[in-house]
PDB file of C-alpha atoms in Angstrom:
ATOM      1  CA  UNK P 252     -12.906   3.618   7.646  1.00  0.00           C
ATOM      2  CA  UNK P 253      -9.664   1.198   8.338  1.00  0.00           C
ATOM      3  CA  UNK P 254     -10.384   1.972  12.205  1.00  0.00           C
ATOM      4  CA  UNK P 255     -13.878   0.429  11.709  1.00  0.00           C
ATOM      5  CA  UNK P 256     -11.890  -2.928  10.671  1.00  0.00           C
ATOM      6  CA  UNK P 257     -10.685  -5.462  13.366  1.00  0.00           C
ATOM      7  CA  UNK P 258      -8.657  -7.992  12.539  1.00  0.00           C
ATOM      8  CA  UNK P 259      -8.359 -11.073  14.789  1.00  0.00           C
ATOM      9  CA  UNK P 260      -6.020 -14.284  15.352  1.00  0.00           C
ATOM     10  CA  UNK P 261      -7.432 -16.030  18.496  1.00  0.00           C
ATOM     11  CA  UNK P 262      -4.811 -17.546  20.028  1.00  0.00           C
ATOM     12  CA  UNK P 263      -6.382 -20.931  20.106  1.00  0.00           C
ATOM     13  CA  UNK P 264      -5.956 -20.906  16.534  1.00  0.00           C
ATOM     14  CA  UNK P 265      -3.466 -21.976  14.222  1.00  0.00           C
ATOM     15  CA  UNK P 266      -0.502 -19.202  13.041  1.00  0.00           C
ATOM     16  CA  UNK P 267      -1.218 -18.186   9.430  1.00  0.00           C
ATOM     17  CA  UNK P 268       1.522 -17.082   6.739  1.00  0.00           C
ATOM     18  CA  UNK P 269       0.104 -13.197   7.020  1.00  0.00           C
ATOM     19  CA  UNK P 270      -3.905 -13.416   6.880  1.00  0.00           C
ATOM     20  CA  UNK P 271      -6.103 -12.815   9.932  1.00  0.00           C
ATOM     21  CA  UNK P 272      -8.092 -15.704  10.972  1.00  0.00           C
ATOM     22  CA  UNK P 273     -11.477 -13.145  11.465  1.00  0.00           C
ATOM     23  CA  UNK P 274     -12.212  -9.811  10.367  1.00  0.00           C
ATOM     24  CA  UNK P 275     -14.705  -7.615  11.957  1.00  0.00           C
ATOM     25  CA  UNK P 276     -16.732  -4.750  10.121  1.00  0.00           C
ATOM     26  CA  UNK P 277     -18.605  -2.100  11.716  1.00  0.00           C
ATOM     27  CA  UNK P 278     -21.869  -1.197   9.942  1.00  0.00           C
ATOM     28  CA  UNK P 279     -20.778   0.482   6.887  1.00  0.00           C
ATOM     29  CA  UNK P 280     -21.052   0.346   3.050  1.00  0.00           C
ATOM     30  CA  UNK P 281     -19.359  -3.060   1.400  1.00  0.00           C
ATOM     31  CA  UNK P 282     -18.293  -3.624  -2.550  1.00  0.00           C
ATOM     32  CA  UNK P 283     -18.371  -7.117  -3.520  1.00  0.00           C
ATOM     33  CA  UNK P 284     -15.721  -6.869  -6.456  1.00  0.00           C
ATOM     34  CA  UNK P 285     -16.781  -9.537  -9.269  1.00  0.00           C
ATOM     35  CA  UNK P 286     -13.538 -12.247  -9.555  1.00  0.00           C
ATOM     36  CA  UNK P 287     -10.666 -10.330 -11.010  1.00  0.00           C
ATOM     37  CA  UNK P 288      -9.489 -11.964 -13.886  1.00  0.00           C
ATOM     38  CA  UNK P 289      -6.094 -11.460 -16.059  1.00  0.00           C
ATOM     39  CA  UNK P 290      -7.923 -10.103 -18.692  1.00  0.00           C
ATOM     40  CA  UNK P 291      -6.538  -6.881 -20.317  1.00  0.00           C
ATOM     41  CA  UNK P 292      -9.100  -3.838 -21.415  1.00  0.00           C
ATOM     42  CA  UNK P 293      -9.903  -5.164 -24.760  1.00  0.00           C
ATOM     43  CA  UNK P 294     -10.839  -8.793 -23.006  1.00  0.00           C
ATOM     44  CA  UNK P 295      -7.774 -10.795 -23.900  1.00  0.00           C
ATOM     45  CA  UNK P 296      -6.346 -13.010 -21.782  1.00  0.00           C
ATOM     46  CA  UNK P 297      -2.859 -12.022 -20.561  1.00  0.00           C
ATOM     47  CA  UNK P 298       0.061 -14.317 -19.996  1.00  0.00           C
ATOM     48  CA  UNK P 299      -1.404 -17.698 -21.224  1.00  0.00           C
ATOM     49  CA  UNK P 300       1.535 -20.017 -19.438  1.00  0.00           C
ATOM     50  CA  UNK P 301       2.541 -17.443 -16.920  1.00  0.00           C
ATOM     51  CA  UNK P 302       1.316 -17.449 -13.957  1.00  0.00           C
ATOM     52  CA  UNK P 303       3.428 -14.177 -12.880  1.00  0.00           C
ATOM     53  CA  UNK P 304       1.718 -12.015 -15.611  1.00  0.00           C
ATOM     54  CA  UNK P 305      -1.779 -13.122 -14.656  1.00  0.00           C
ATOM     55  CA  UNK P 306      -1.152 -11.985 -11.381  1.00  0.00           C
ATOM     56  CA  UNK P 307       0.615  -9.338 -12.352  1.00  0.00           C
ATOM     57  CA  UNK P 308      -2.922  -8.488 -14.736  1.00  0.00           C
ATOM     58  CA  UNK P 309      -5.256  -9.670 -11.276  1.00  0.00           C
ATOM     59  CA  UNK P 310      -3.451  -7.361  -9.020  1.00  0.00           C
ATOM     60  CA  UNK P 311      -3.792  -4.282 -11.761  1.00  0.00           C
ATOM     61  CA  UNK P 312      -7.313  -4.619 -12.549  1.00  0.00           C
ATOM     62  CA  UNK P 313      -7.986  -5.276  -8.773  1.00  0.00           C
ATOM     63  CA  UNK P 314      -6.610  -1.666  -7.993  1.00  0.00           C
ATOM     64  CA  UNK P 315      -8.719  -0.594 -10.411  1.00  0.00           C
ATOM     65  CA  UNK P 316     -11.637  -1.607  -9.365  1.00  0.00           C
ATOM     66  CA  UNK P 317     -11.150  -0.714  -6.086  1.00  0.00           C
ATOM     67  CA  UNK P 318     -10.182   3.322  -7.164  1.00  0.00           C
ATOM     68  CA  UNK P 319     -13.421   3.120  -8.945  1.00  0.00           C
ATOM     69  CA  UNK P 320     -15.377   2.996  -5.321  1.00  0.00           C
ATOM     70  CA  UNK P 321     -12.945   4.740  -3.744  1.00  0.00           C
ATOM     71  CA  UNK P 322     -11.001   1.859  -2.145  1.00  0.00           C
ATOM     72  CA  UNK P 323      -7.526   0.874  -1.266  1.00  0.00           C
ATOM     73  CA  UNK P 324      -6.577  -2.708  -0.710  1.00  0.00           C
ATOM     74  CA  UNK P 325      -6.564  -2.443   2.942  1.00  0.00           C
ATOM     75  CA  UNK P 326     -10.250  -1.464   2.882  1.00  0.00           C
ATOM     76  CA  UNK P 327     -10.626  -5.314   1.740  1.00  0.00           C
ATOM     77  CA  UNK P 328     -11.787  -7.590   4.376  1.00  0.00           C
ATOM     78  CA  UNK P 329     -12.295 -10.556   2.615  1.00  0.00           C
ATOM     79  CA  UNK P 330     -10.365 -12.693  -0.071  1.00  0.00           C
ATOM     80  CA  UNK P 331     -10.794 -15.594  -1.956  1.00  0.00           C
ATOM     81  CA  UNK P 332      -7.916 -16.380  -4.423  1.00  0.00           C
ATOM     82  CA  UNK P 333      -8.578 -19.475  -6.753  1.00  0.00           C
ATOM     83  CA  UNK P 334      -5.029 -21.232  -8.681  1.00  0.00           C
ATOM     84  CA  UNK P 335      -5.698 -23.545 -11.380  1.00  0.00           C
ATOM     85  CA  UNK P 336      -3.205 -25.997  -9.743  1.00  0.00           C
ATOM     86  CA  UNK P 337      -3.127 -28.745  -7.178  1.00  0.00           C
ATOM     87  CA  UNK P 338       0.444 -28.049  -6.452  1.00  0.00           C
ATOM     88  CA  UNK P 339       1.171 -26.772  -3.552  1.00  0.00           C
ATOM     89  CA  UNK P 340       4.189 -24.825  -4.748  1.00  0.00           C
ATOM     90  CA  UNK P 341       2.170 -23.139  -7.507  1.00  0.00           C
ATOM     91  CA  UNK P 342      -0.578 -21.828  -5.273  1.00  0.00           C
ATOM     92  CA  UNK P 343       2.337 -20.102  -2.478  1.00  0.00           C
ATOM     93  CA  UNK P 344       4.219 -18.857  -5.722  1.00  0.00           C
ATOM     94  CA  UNK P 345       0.825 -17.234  -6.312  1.00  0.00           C
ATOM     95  CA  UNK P 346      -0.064 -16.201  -2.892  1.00  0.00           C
ATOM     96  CA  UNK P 347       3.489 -14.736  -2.682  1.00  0.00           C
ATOM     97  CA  UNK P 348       3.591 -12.776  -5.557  1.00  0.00           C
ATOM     98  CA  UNK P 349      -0.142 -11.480  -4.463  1.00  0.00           C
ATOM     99  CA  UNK P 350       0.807 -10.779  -0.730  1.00  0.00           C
ATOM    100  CA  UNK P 351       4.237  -8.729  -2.335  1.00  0.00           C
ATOM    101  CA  UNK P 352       2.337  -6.426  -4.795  1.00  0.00           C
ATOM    102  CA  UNK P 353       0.978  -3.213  -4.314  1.00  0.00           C
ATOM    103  CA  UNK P 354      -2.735  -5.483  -3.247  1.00  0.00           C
ATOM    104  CA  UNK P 355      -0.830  -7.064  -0.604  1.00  0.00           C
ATOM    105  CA  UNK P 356      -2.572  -5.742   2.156  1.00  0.00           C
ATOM    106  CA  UNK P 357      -6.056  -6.576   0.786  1.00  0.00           C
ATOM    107  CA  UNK P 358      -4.640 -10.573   2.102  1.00  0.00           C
ATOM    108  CA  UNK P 359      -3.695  -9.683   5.153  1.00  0.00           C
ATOM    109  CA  UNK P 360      -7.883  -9.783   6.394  1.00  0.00           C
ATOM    110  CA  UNK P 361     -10.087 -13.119   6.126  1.00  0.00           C
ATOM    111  CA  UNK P 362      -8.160 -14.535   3.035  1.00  0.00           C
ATOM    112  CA  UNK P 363      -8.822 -17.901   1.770  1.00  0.00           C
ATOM    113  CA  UNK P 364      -7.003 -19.664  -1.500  1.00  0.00           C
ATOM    114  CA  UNK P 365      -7.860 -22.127  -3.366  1.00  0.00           C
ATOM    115  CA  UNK P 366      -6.680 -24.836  -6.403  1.00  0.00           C
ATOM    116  CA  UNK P 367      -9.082 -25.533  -8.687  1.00  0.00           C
ATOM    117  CA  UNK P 368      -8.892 -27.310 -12.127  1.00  0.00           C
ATOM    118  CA  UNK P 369     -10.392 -24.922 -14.010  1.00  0.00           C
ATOM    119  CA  UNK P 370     -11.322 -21.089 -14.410  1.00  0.00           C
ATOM    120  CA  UNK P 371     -13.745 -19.063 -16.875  1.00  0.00           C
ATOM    121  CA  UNK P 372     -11.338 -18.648 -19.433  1.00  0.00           C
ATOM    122  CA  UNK P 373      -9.492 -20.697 -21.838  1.00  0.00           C
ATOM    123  CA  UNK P 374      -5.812 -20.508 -20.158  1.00  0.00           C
ATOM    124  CA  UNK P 375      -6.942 -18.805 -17.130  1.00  0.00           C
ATOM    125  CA  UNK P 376      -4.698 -19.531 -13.814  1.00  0.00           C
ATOM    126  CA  UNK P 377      -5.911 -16.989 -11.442  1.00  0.00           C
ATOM    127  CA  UNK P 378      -8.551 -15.098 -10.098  1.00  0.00           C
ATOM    128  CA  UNK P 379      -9.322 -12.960  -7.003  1.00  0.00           C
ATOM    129  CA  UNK P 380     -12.612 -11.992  -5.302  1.00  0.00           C
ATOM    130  CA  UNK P 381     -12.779  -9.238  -3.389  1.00  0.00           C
ATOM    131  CA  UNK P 382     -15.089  -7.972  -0.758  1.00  0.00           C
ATOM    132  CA  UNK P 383     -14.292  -4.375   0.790  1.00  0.00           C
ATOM    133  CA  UNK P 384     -15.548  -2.509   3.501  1.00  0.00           C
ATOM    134  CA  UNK P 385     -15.942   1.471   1.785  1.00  0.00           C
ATOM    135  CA  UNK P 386     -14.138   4.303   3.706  1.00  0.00           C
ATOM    136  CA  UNK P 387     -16.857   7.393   4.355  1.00  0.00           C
TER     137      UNK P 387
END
Protein backbone atom coordinates (compact mmCIF):
# COMPACT_ATOMS: atom_id res chain seq x y z
CA UNK A 1 0.00 0.00 0.00
CA UNK A 2 3.03 2.63 0.88
CA UNK A 3 3.50 2.83 -3.10
CA UNK A 4 -0.14 4.08 -3.31
CA UNK A 5 1.11 7.13 -0.99
CA UNK A 6 2.74 10.30 -2.54
CA UNK A 7 4.18 12.61 -0.59
CA UNK A 8 4.76 16.17 -1.88
CA UNK A 9 6.81 19.49 -0.96
CA UNK A 10 6.15 21.93 -3.89
CA UNK A 11 8.91 23.87 -4.19
CA UNK A 12 7.08 27.11 -3.94
CA UNK A 13 6.49 26.20 -0.51
CA UNK A 14 8.12 26.73 2.62
CA UNK A 15 10.91 23.85 3.95
CA UNK A 16 9.33 21.94 6.85
CA UNK A 17 11.32 20.28 9.90
CA UNK A 18 10.46 16.55 8.32
CA UNK A 19 6.57 16.59 7.31
CA UNK A 20 5.38 16.70 3.70
CA UNK A 21 3.46 19.69 2.81
CA UNK A 22 0.64 17.22 0.76
CA UNK A 23 -0.01 13.70 0.79
CA UNK A 24 -1.72 11.89 -1.93
CA UNK A 25 -3.86 8.59 -1.49
CA UNK A 26 -4.92 6.36 -4.13
CA UNK A 27 -8.43 4.93 -3.66
CA UNK A 28 -8.06 2.57 -0.89
CA UNK A 29 -9.40 1.72 2.61
CA UNK A 30 -8.61 4.66 5.43
CA UNK A 31 -8.74 4.24 9.54
CA UNK A 32 -9.46 7.37 11.22
CA UNK A 33 -7.72 6.48 14.67
CA UNK A 34 -9.80 8.32 17.58
CA UNK A 35 -7.07 10.98 19.43
CA UNK A 36 -4.52 8.85 21.18
CA UNK A 37 -4.37 9.75 24.58
CA UNK A 38 -1.68 8.83 27.48
CA UNK A 39 -4.01 6.79 29.06
CA UNK A 40 -2.80 3.31 30.23
CA UNK A 41 -5.23 0.00 29.79
CA UNK A 42 -7.06 0.41 32.96
CA UNK A 43 -7.86 4.33 31.90
CA UNK A 44 -5.39 6.15 34.09
CA UNK A 45 -3.68 8.87 33.07
CA UNK A 46 0.10 8.35 32.73
CA UNK A 47 2.80 10.81 33.60
CA UNK A 48 0.70 13.72 35.09
CA UNK A 49 3.75 16.51 34.84
CA UNK A 50 5.69 14.69 32.21
CA UNK A 51 5.34 15.40 29.10
CA UNK A 52 8.00 12.59 27.97
CA UNK A 53 5.84 9.75 29.50
CA UNK A 54 2.65 10.94 27.84
CA UNK A 55 4.28 10.69 24.72
CA UNK A 56 5.98 7.94 25.53
CA UNK A 57 2.03 6.40 26.50
CA UNK A 58 0.64 8.33 22.88
CA UNK A 59 3.23 6.73 20.78
CA UNK A 60 2.47 3.05 22.51
CA UNK A 61 -1.14 3.06 22.28
CA UNK A 62 -0.81 4.62 18.73
CA UNK A 63 1.11 1.38 17.58
CA UNK A 64 -1.46 -0.34 18.95
CA UNK A 65 -4.07 0.80 17.35
CA UNK A 66 -2.60 0.78 14.25
CA UNK A 67 -1.54 -3.36 14.60
CA UNK A 68 -5.15 -3.73 15.34
CA UNK A 69 -6.03 -2.76 11.43
CA UNK A 70 -3.08 -3.96 10.29
CA UNK A 71 -1.09 -0.71 10.05
CA UNK A 72 2.37 0.59 10.49
CA UNK A 73 3.05 4.22 11.08
CA UNK A 74 4.10 4.89 7.64
CA UNK A 75 0.67 3.80 6.38
CA UNK A 76 -0.41 7.22 8.22
CA UNK A 77 -1.03 10.05 5.96
CA UNK A 78 -2.32 12.46 8.13
CA UNK A 79 -1.45 13.91 11.68
CA UNK A 80 -2.69 16.23 13.97
CA UNK A 81 -0.71 16.46 17.29
CA UNK A 82 -2.32 18.84 19.97
CA UNK A 83 0.34 20.18 23.22
CA UNK A 84 -1.29 21.71 26.05
CA UNK A 85 1.28 24.58 25.84
CA UNK A 86 1.78 27.89 24.12
CA UNK A 87 5.46 27.52 24.34
CA UNK A 88 7.10 27.04 21.57
CA UNK A 89 9.86 24.96 23.12
CA UNK A 90 7.34 22.56 24.69
CA UNK A 91 5.48 21.77 21.51
CA UNK A 92 9.22 20.90 19.38
CA UNK A 93 10.25 18.95 22.65
CA UNK A 94 7.02 17.11 21.82
CA UNK A 95 7.23 16.94 18.15
CA UNK A 96 10.83 15.70 18.67
CA UNK A 97 10.34 13.09 20.91
CA UNK A 98 7.22 11.98 18.49
CA UNK A 99 9.24 12.28 15.15
CA UNK A 100 12.28 10.01 17.17
CA UNK A 101 10.03 7.09 18.36
CA UNK A 102 9.21 4.06 16.77
CA UNK A 103 5.72 6.40 15.21
CA UNK A 104 8.10 8.66 13.69
CA UNK A 105 7.35 8.02 10.31
CA UNK A 106 3.55 8.36 10.74
CA UNK A 107 4.84 12.61 10.87
CA UNK A 108 6.69 12.55 8.11
CA UNK A 109 3.02 12.81 5.75
CA UNK A 110 0.49 15.90 6.12
CA UNK A 111 1.32 16.55 9.88
CA UNK A 112 -0.02 19.46 11.64
CA UNK A 113 0.62 20.41 15.61
CA UNK A 114 -0.98 22.29 17.66
CA UNK A 115 -0.98 24.18 21.45
CA UNK A 116 -3.99 24.20 23.02
CA UNK A 117 -4.95 25.05 26.68
CA UNK A 118 -6.65 22.22 27.43
CA UNK A 119 -7.24 18.38 26.63
CA UNK A 120 -10.02 15.71 27.73
CA UNK A 121 -8.39 14.75 30.72
CA UNK A 122 -7.51 16.18 33.97
CA UNK A 123 -3.51 16.55 33.45
CA UNK A 124 -3.57 15.63 29.92
CA UNK A 125 -0.58 17.25 27.68
CA UNK A 126 -0.81 15.35 24.53
CA UNK A 127 -2.76 13.77 22.07
CA UNK A 128 -2.41 12.45 18.48
CA UNK A 129 -4.98 11.83 15.70
CA UNK A 130 -4.31 9.65 13.24
CA UNK A 131 -5.65 9.01 9.83
CA UNK A 132 -4.08 5.95 7.80
CA UNK A 133 -4.32 4.79 4.48
CA UNK A 134 -4.75 0.49 5.03
CA UNK A 135 -2.20 -1.70 3.13
CA UNK A 136 -4.28 -4.62 1.01
Amino acid sequence: MTEKITRINPEQLHETPGYHHVTLVEAGRTAYLAGQCPLDRNGDLVGSRSLETQVDQVVANALTALAAVRAQPQHVVRSVIYVRSDEREVLGAAWRRLTDSALGPAFTTASTLLGVSQLGFPGQLVEVDLTVALPE
